[in-house]
GROMACS .gro file of C-alpha atoms in nm:
model
  107
    1MET     CA    1  10.551  10.062  11.105
    2VAL     CA    2  10.166  10.011  11.148
    3THR     CA    3   9.987   9.684  11.265
    4GLY     CA    4   9.631   9.577  11.238
    5THR     CA    5   9.363   9.676  11.025
    6ASP     CA    6   9.198  10.024  11.291
    7SER     CA    7   9.588  10.123  11.268
    8ALA     CA    8   9.654  10.098  10.885
    9ARG     CA    9   9.343  10.271  10.803
   10ARG     CA   10   9.378  10.543  10.976
   11ALA     CA   11   9.725  10.536  10.875
   12LEU     CA   12   9.660  10.568  10.489
   13ARG     CA   13   9.420  10.801  10.568
   14GLN     CA   14   9.652  11.014  10.750
   15ASP     CA   15   9.887  10.936  10.361
   16GLN     CA   16  10.150  10.783  10.602
   17ILE     CA   17  10.256  10.472  10.376
   18VAL     CA   18  10.461  10.373  10.162
   19LEU     CA   19  10.393   9.986  10.152
   20VAL     CA   20  10.107   9.750  10.237
   21LEU     CA   21  10.152   9.441  10.332
   22LEU     CA   22   9.817   9.178  10.296
   23ALA     CA   23   9.732   8.784  10.445
   24ARG     CA   24   9.548   8.587  10.147
   25ASP     CA   25   9.386   8.430  10.488
   26ALA     CA   26   9.285   8.750  10.623
   27ALA     CA   27   8.901   8.796  10.656
   28GLY     CA   28   8.770   8.925  10.322
   29GLY     CA   29   8.556   9.288  10.548
   30GLN     CA   30   8.944   9.269  10.680
   31ILE     CA   31   9.044   9.351  10.307
   32ALA     CA   32   8.790   9.520  10.147
   33LYS     CA   33   8.820   9.813  10.442
   34VAL     CA   34   9.201   9.916  10.283
   35GLN     CA   35   9.137   9.755  10.017
   36GLY     CA   36   8.838  10.057  10.003
   37ILE     CA   37   9.129  10.328  10.082
   38LEU     CA   38   9.370  10.240   9.828
   39ARG     CA   39   9.132  10.259   9.523
   40HIS     CA   40   9.224  10.642   9.538
   41ARG     CA   41   9.567  10.608   9.675
   42GLU     CA   42   9.899  10.466   9.478
   43ILE     CA   43  10.066  10.248   9.685
   44PRO     CA   44  10.219   9.906   9.633
   45VAL     CA   45  10.071   9.625   9.789
   46ARG     CA   46  10.166   9.287   9.841
   47TRP     CA   47  10.003   8.982   9.950
   48ILE     CA   48  10.181   8.700  10.262
   49SER     CA   49  10.070   8.359  10.255
   50SER     CA   50   9.937   8.369  10.585
   51ARG     CA   51   9.811   8.530  10.910
   52ASP     CA   52  10.035   8.352  11.092
   53ILE     CA   53  10.364   8.427  10.888
   54LEU     CA   54  10.263   8.757  10.795
   55GLY     CA   55  10.206   8.886  11.201
   56ARG     CA   56  10.558   8.617  11.244
   57ALA     CA   57  10.746   8.822  11.113
   58LEU     CA   58  10.657   9.089  11.322
   59GLY     CA   59  10.723   8.895  11.678
   60GLU     CA   60  10.288   8.891  11.672
   61ALA     CA   61  10.129   8.578  11.673
   62HIS     CA   62   9.833   8.678  11.404
   63LEU     CA   63   9.853   9.021  11.147
   64SER     CA   64   9.614   9.037  10.887
   65VAL     CA   65   9.755   9.383  10.798
   66VAL     CA   66  10.042   9.592  10.832
   67GLY     CA   67  10.154   9.938  10.671
   68VAL     CA   68  10.511  10.005  10.594
   69THR     CA   69  10.591  10.377  10.676
   70GLN     CA   70  10.974  10.437  10.614
   71VAL     CA   71  11.097  10.418  10.235
   72SER     CA   72  11.387  10.290  10.295
   73PHE     CA   73  11.238   9.969  10.441
   74ALA     CA   74  10.967   9.928  10.191
   75GLU     CA   75  11.227   9.959   9.925
   76GLN     CA   76  11.428   9.666  10.045
   77LEU     CA   77  11.085   9.469  10.099
   78LEU     CA   78  10.983   9.548   9.785
   79ARG     CA   79  11.354   9.367   9.569
   80ARG     CA   80  11.348   9.101   9.848
   81LEU     CA   81  10.916   8.959   9.812
   82PRO     CA   82  10.840   8.741   9.536
   83SER     CA   83  10.661   8.883   9.289
   84ASP     CA   84  10.361   8.570   9.324
   85SER     CA   85  10.308   8.841   9.549
   86ARG     CA   86  10.168   9.115   9.396
   87LYS     CA   87   9.869   8.882   9.368
   88GLY     CA   88   9.606   8.859   9.567
   89PRO     CA   89   9.375   8.558   9.630
   90PRO     CA   90   9.176   8.368   9.376
   91GLN     CA   91   8.830   8.548   9.499
   92GLY     CA   92   8.824   8.965   9.550
   93ASP     CA   93   8.967   9.246   9.407
   94GLN     CA   94   9.308   9.226   9.219
   95ARG     CA   95   9.388   9.575   9.218
   96GLU     CA   96   9.659   9.689   9.013
   97THR     CA   97   9.892   9.822   9.226
   98LYS     CA   98  10.253  10.056   9.138
   99GLU     CA   99  10.541   9.966   9.226
  100GLU     CA  100  10.773  10.237   9.416
  101PRO     CA  101  10.649  10.387   9.752
  102LYS     CA  102  10.620  10.718   9.759
  103ARG     CA  103  10.890  10.931   9.834
  104ASP     CA  104  10.724  11.104  10.051
  105ALA     CA  105  10.511  10.990  10.238
  106GLY     CA  106  10.548  10.913  10.631
  107ARG     CA  107  10.838  11.211  10.606
   0.00000   0.00000   0.00000
């Protein structure tokens, strides 16, 4: 798992991420940087209600972006996250995402 915008962007470019979690209240610039890379990849994206909640889930204060690198963990998260977590913030890019994590990534 990678946390933070810069780490996630690096891992995305190296095809190490199989699921991206974005906080709905993250700064638009941070989200745009990640979404720019995601436009060229078929990686599922789920939106978490806030940076606080996303951070606390991983023992951090605040997180805007988390990249999941393990396929089995990504599959569990996809099953457990509510269906409305596919939708991003009301404004901004609402890219379509694929449902299954890429099997060969992160290995």
